[in-house]
Amino acid sequence: GGTSPLTTIASGAKLAVPFNAQPEGSPKPASRAVKPDRVMNYTQIFRNGWSQSRTMAAIKQVVGNGTVAENKQDAITFHSQEIEYATLFGRKYMGTDSQTGEPIHTMDGIEAVINEHAPTNLREAGTTTNYEQLEDMLDPLLDWKTQSMSGNSRTIFCGSQALKVINNIGRLSGEYQLNDGQTNFGLSLKTFSTTRGRFNLVEHPLLNVNDDYKKMAFVVDLSSFDFAHLEGRDTQVEYINGDMKSTDGTDATGGIFTTELTTEIDNPFAMGVLYNLRKASAS
């Protein structure tokens, strides 16, 4: 870099080489590639059924789409809820069912994958949390990107208490005024920014089922997350005793939803989980 004469570098000194330079007419350079780690996950089979007696199916309802349709809709909801819970909290397992002797396998969810590959991204909040502490918990997640051309943004799936704490941190970090004649007051913050990134807030209804989950926040890089279905095992619907398709001899109409999939998380280092967000503070 213009140094003359050439200088000997002392042992242990750091030498940065951020780029290379090639002469005119140079031959093909050696190829370079980022080699990924091979991480295995297992698929998980989800099955939910619905069933309604043919007597109830024949009774006319004053409101609604019929008992069979409503029961089927409930089964769809339960099916999606169980997949969603496994996506968040699932733990990988391969074994044999004690009742049937058949193979049974479960998948790692987001929390388990982070725990295995980036455990420092699982952070416990203090008794109170201010803006600086929140930024410090989130900042390491922004060191990693799956796509260098994309911006540094994450989606935070919150329980209700965690959402309140983050909103209150926003309120305490600034000020707002009420003017005469206003018919609305208060703030509902859906996004916030730190020095290095932007975060979208989404209240996750399944995190509101108990007090511990309400205080949790899953920080997810959606660009590095997907579901991988086993070939031919995307959600299938089978009808029993209905639609002239099959019968098992039961005097009822129903069916089964079956899905086999696993989580595909390419960059767990860009994700994290915040636990026990209890109260906001200004400092």
CSV table of N, CA and C in Angstrom, one decimal, residues 108-173:
chain,number,residue,atom,x,y,z
A,108,ASP,N,-37.6,-29.9,15.9
A,108,ASP,CA,-37.1,-28.7,16.7
A,108,ASP,C,-37.8,-27.5,16.2
A,109,GLY,N,-38.3,-26.7,17.1
A,109,GLY,CA,-38.9,-25.4,16.8
A,109,GLY,C,-37.9,-24.3,16.9
A,110,ILE,N,-38.3,-23.1,16.8
A,110,ILE,CA,-37.4,-21.9,16.8
A,110,ILE,C,-36.6,-21.8,18.1
A,111,GLU,N,-37.3,-21.9,19.2
A,111,GLU,CA,-36.6,-21.8,20.5
A,111,GLU,C,-35.5,-22.9,20.6
A,112,ALA,N,-35.7,-24.1,20.2
A,112,ALA,CA,-34.7,-25.2,20.4
A,112,ALA,C,-33.6,-25.0,19.4
A,113,VAL,N,-33.8,-24.5,18.2
A,113,VAL,CA,-32.8,-24.3,17.2
A,113,VAL,C,-31.8,-23.2,17.7
A,114,ILE,N,-32.4,-22.1,18.2
A,114,ILE,CA,-31.6,-21.0,18.8
A,114,ILE,C,-30.8,-21.5,19.9
A,115,ASN,N,-31.4,-22.3,20.8
A,115,ASN,CA,-30.7,-22.8,22.0
A,115,ASN,C,-29.5,-23.6,21.6
A,116,GLU,N,-29.6,-24.4,20.5
A,116,GLU,CA,-28.5,-25.3,20.1
A,116,GLU,C,-27.4,-24.5,19.4
A,117,HIS,N,-27.8,-23.5,18.5
A,117,HIS,CA,-26.8,-22.9,17.7
A,117,HIS,C,-26.4,-21.5,18.1
A,118,ALA,N,-27.3,-20.8,18.8
A,118,ALA,CA,-27.0,-19.4,19.2
A,118,ALA,C,-27.5,-19.2,20.6
A,119,PRO,N,-27.1,-19.9,21.6
A,119,PRO,CA,-27.7,-19.9,23.0
A,119,PRO,C,-27.6,-18.5,23.6
A,120,THR,N,-26.6,-17.7,23.3
A,120,THR,CA,-26.6,-16.3,23.9
A,120,THR,C,-27.7,-15.4,23.4
A,121,ASN,N,-28.4,-15.9,22.3
A,121,ASN,CA,-29.5,-15.1,21.8
A,121,ASN,C,-30.8,-15.3,22.6
A,122,LEU,N,-30.8,-16.2,23.6
A,122,LEU,CA,-31.9,-16.4,24.5
A,122,LEU,C,-31.6,-15.5,25.7
A,123,ARG,N,-32.4,-14.4,25.9
A,123,ARG,CA,-32.1,-13.4,26.9
A,123,ARG,C,-33.2,-13.2,27.9
A,124,GLU,N,-32.8,-13.1,29.2
A,124,GLU,CA,-33.8,-12.9,30.3
A,124,GLU,C,-33.8,-11.5,30.6
A,125,ALA,N,-35.0,-10.9,30.6
A,125,ALA,CA,-35.1,-9.4,31.0
A,125,ALA,C,-35.0,-9.3,32.5
A,126,GLY,N,-34.6,-8.1,32.9
A,126,GLY,CA,-34.5,-7.8,34.3
A,126,GLY,C,-35.9,-7.4,34.9
A,127,THR,N,-35.9,-7.0,36.2
A,127,THR,CA,-37.1,-6.6,36.8
A,127,THR,C,-37.8,-5.5,36.0
A,128,THR,N,-37.0,-4.6,35.5
A,128,THR,CA,-37.5,-3.5,34.6
A,128,THR,C,-36.6,-3.5,33.3
A,129,THR,N,-37.2,-3.0,32.3
A,129,THR,CA,-36.4,-2.9,31.0
A,129,THR,C,-36.5,-1.5,30.4
A,130,ASN,N,-35.4,-0.9,30.1
A,130,ASN,CA,-35.4,0.4,29.4
A,130,ASN,C,-35.0,0.2,28.0
A,131,TYR,N,-34.9,1.4,27.3
A,131,TYR,CA,-34.6,1.3,25.8
A,131,TYR,C,-33.2,0.8,25.6
A,132,GLU,N,-32.2,1.2,26.4
A,132,GLU,CA,-30.9,0.8,26.2
A,132,GLU,C,-30.7,-0.7,26.4
A,133,GLN,N,-31.4,-1.2,27.5
A,133,GLN,CA,-31.3,-2.7,27.7
A,133,GLN,C,-32.0,-3.5,26.6
A,134,LEU,N,-33.1,-3.0,26.1
A,134,LEU,CA,-33.8,-3.6,25.0
A,134,LEU,C,-32.9,-3.7,23.8
A,135,GLU,N,-32.3,-2.6,23.5
A,135,GLU,CA,-31.4,-2.5,22.3
A,135,GLU,C,-30.2,-3.5,22.5
A,136,ASP,N,-29.6,-3.6,23.7
A,136,ASP,CA,-28.5,-4.4,24.0
A,136,ASP,C,-28.9,-5.9,23.8
A,137,MET,N,-30.1,-6.3,24.1
A,137,MET,CA,-30.6,-7.7,24.0
A,137,MET,C,-30.8,-8.0,22.5
A,138,LEU,N,-31.2,-7.0,21.7
A,138,LEU,CA,-31.5,-7.2,20.3
A,138,LEU,C,-30.3,-7.1,19.4
A,139,ASP,N,-29.3,-6.3,19.8
A,139,ASP,CA,-28.2,-5.9,18.9
A,139,ASP,C,-27.4,-7.1,18.3
A,140,PRO,N,-27.1,-8.1,19.1
A,140,PRO,CA,-26.3,-9.2,18.5
A,140,PRO,C,-27.0,-9.9,17.4
A,141,LEU,N,-28.3,-9.9,17.3
A,141,LEU,CA,-29.1,-10.5,16.3
A,141,LEU,C,-28.9,-9.8,14.9
A,142,LEU,N,-28.5,-8.6,15.0
A,142,LEU,CA,-28.3,-7.8,13.7
A,142,LEU,C,-26.9,-7.9,13.1
A,143,ASP,N,-26.1,-8.7,13.8
A,143,ASP,CA,-24.7,-9.0,13.2
A,143,ASP,C,-24.8,-9.9,12.0
A,144,TRP,N,-26.0,-10.6,11.8
A,144,TRP,CA,-26.1,-11.7,10.9
A,144,TRP,C,-27.2,-11.4,9.9
A,145,LYS,N,-26.9,-11.7,8.6
A,145,LYS,CA,-27.9,-11.5,7.5
A,145,LYS,C,-27.8,-12.7,6.6
A,146,THR,N,-29.0,-13.2,6.2
A,146,THR,CA,-29.1,-14.2,5.2
A,146,THR,C,-28.9,-13.7,3.8
A,147,GLN,N,-29.4,-12.5,3.5
A,147,GLN,CA,-29.2,-11.8,2.2
A,147,GLN,C,-28.5,-10.5,2.5
A,148,SER,N,-27.3,-10.3,1.9
A,148,SER,CA,-26.6,-9.1,2.2
A,148,SER,C,-27.2,-7.9,1.5
A,149,MET,N,-28.1,-8.1,0.6
A,149,MET,CA,-28.7,-7.0,-0.1
A,149,MET,C,-30.0,-6.5,0.6
A,150,SER,N,-30.5,-7.3,1.6
A,150,SER,CA,-31.7,-6.9,2.3
A,150,SER,C,-31.4,-6.0,3.5
A,151,GLY,N,-32.4,-5.3,4.0
A,151,GLY,CA,-32.2,-4.5,5.1
A,151,GLY,C,-32.2,-5.3,6.4
A,152,ASN,N,-31.7,-4.6,7.5
A,152,ASN,CA,-31.7,-5.3,8.8
A,152,ASN,C,-33.0,-5.1,9.5
A,153,SER,N,-33.9,-6.0,9.3
A,153,SER,CA,-35.2,-5.9,9.9
A,153,SER,C,-35.6,-7.3,10.5
A,154,ARG,N,-36.4,-7.3,11.6
A,154,ARG,CA,-36.8,-8.5,12.2
A,154,ARG,C,-38.3,-8.3,12.6
A,155,THR,N,-39.0,-9.5,12.7
A,155,THR,CA,-40.4,-9.4,13.2
A,155,THR,C,-40.4,-10.0,14.6
A,156,ILE,N,-41.0,-9.3,15.5
A,156,ILE,CA,-41.1,-9.8,16.9
A,156,ILE,C,-42.5,-10.3,17.2
A,157,PHE,N,-42.7,-11.5,17.5
A,157,PHE,CA,-43.9,-12.1,17.9
A,157,PHE,C,-44.0,-12.1,19.4
A,158,CYS,N,-44.9,-11.3,19.9
A,158,CYS,CA,-45.0,-11.0,21.4
A,158,CYS,C,-46.2,-11.6,22.0
A,159,GLY,N,-46.1,-11.9,23.3
A,159,GLY,CA,-47.2,-12.1,24.2
A,159,GLY,C,-47.7,-10.7,24.6
A,160,SER,N,-48.9,-10.7,25.1
A,160,SER,CA,-49.6,-9.4,25.4
A,160,SER,C,-48.7,-8.5,26.4
A,161,GLN,N,-48.2,-9.2,27.4
A,161,GLN,CA,-47.4,-8.4,28.4
A,161,GLN,C,-46.1,-7.9,27.8
A,162,ALA,N,-45.4,-8.7,27.0
A,162,ALA,CA,-44.2,-8.2,26.3
A,162,ALA,C,-44.5,-7.1,25.4
A,163,LEU,N,-45.7,-7.1,24.7
A,163,LEU,CA,-46.0,-6.0,23.8
A,163,LEU,C,-46.3,-4.8,24.5
A,164,LYS,N,-46.9,-4.9,25.7
A,164,LYS,CA,-47.1,-3.7,26.5
A,164,LYS,C,-45.8,-3.1,27.0
A,165,VAL,N,-44.9,-3.9,27.4
A,165,VAL,CA,-43.6,-3.4,27.9
A,165,VAL,C,-42.9,-2.7,26.8
A,166,ILE,N,-42.8,-3.2,25.6
A,166,ILE,CA,-42.1,-2.6,24.5
A,166,ILE,C,-42.8,-1.3,24.1
A,167,ASN,N,-44.1,-1.3,24.1
A,167,ASN,CA,-44.9,0.0,23.9
A,167,ASN,C,-44.6,1.0,24.9
A,168,ASN,N,-44.5,0.6,26.2
A,168,ASN,CA,-44.3,1.5,27.3
A,168,ASN,C,-42.9,2.1,27.3
A,169,ILE,N,-41.9,1.2,26.8
A,169,ILE,CA,-40.5,1.7,26.6
A,169,ILE,C,-40.6,2.9,25.6
A,170,GLY,N,-41.4,2.7,24.5
A,170,GLY,CA,-41.5,3.8,23.5
A,170,GLY,C,-42.1,5.0,24.1
A,171,ARG,N,-43.1,4.9,24.9
A,171,ARG,CA,-43.8,6.1,25.5
A,171,ARG,C,-42.8,6.8,26.5
A,172,LEU,N,-42.0,6.0,27.3
A,172,LEU,CA,-41.1,6.6,28.2
A,172,LEU,C,-39.9,7.2,27.6
A,173,SER,N,-39.6,6.8,26.3
A,173,SER,CA,-38.4,7.3,25.6
A,173,SER,C,-38.7,8.7,24.9
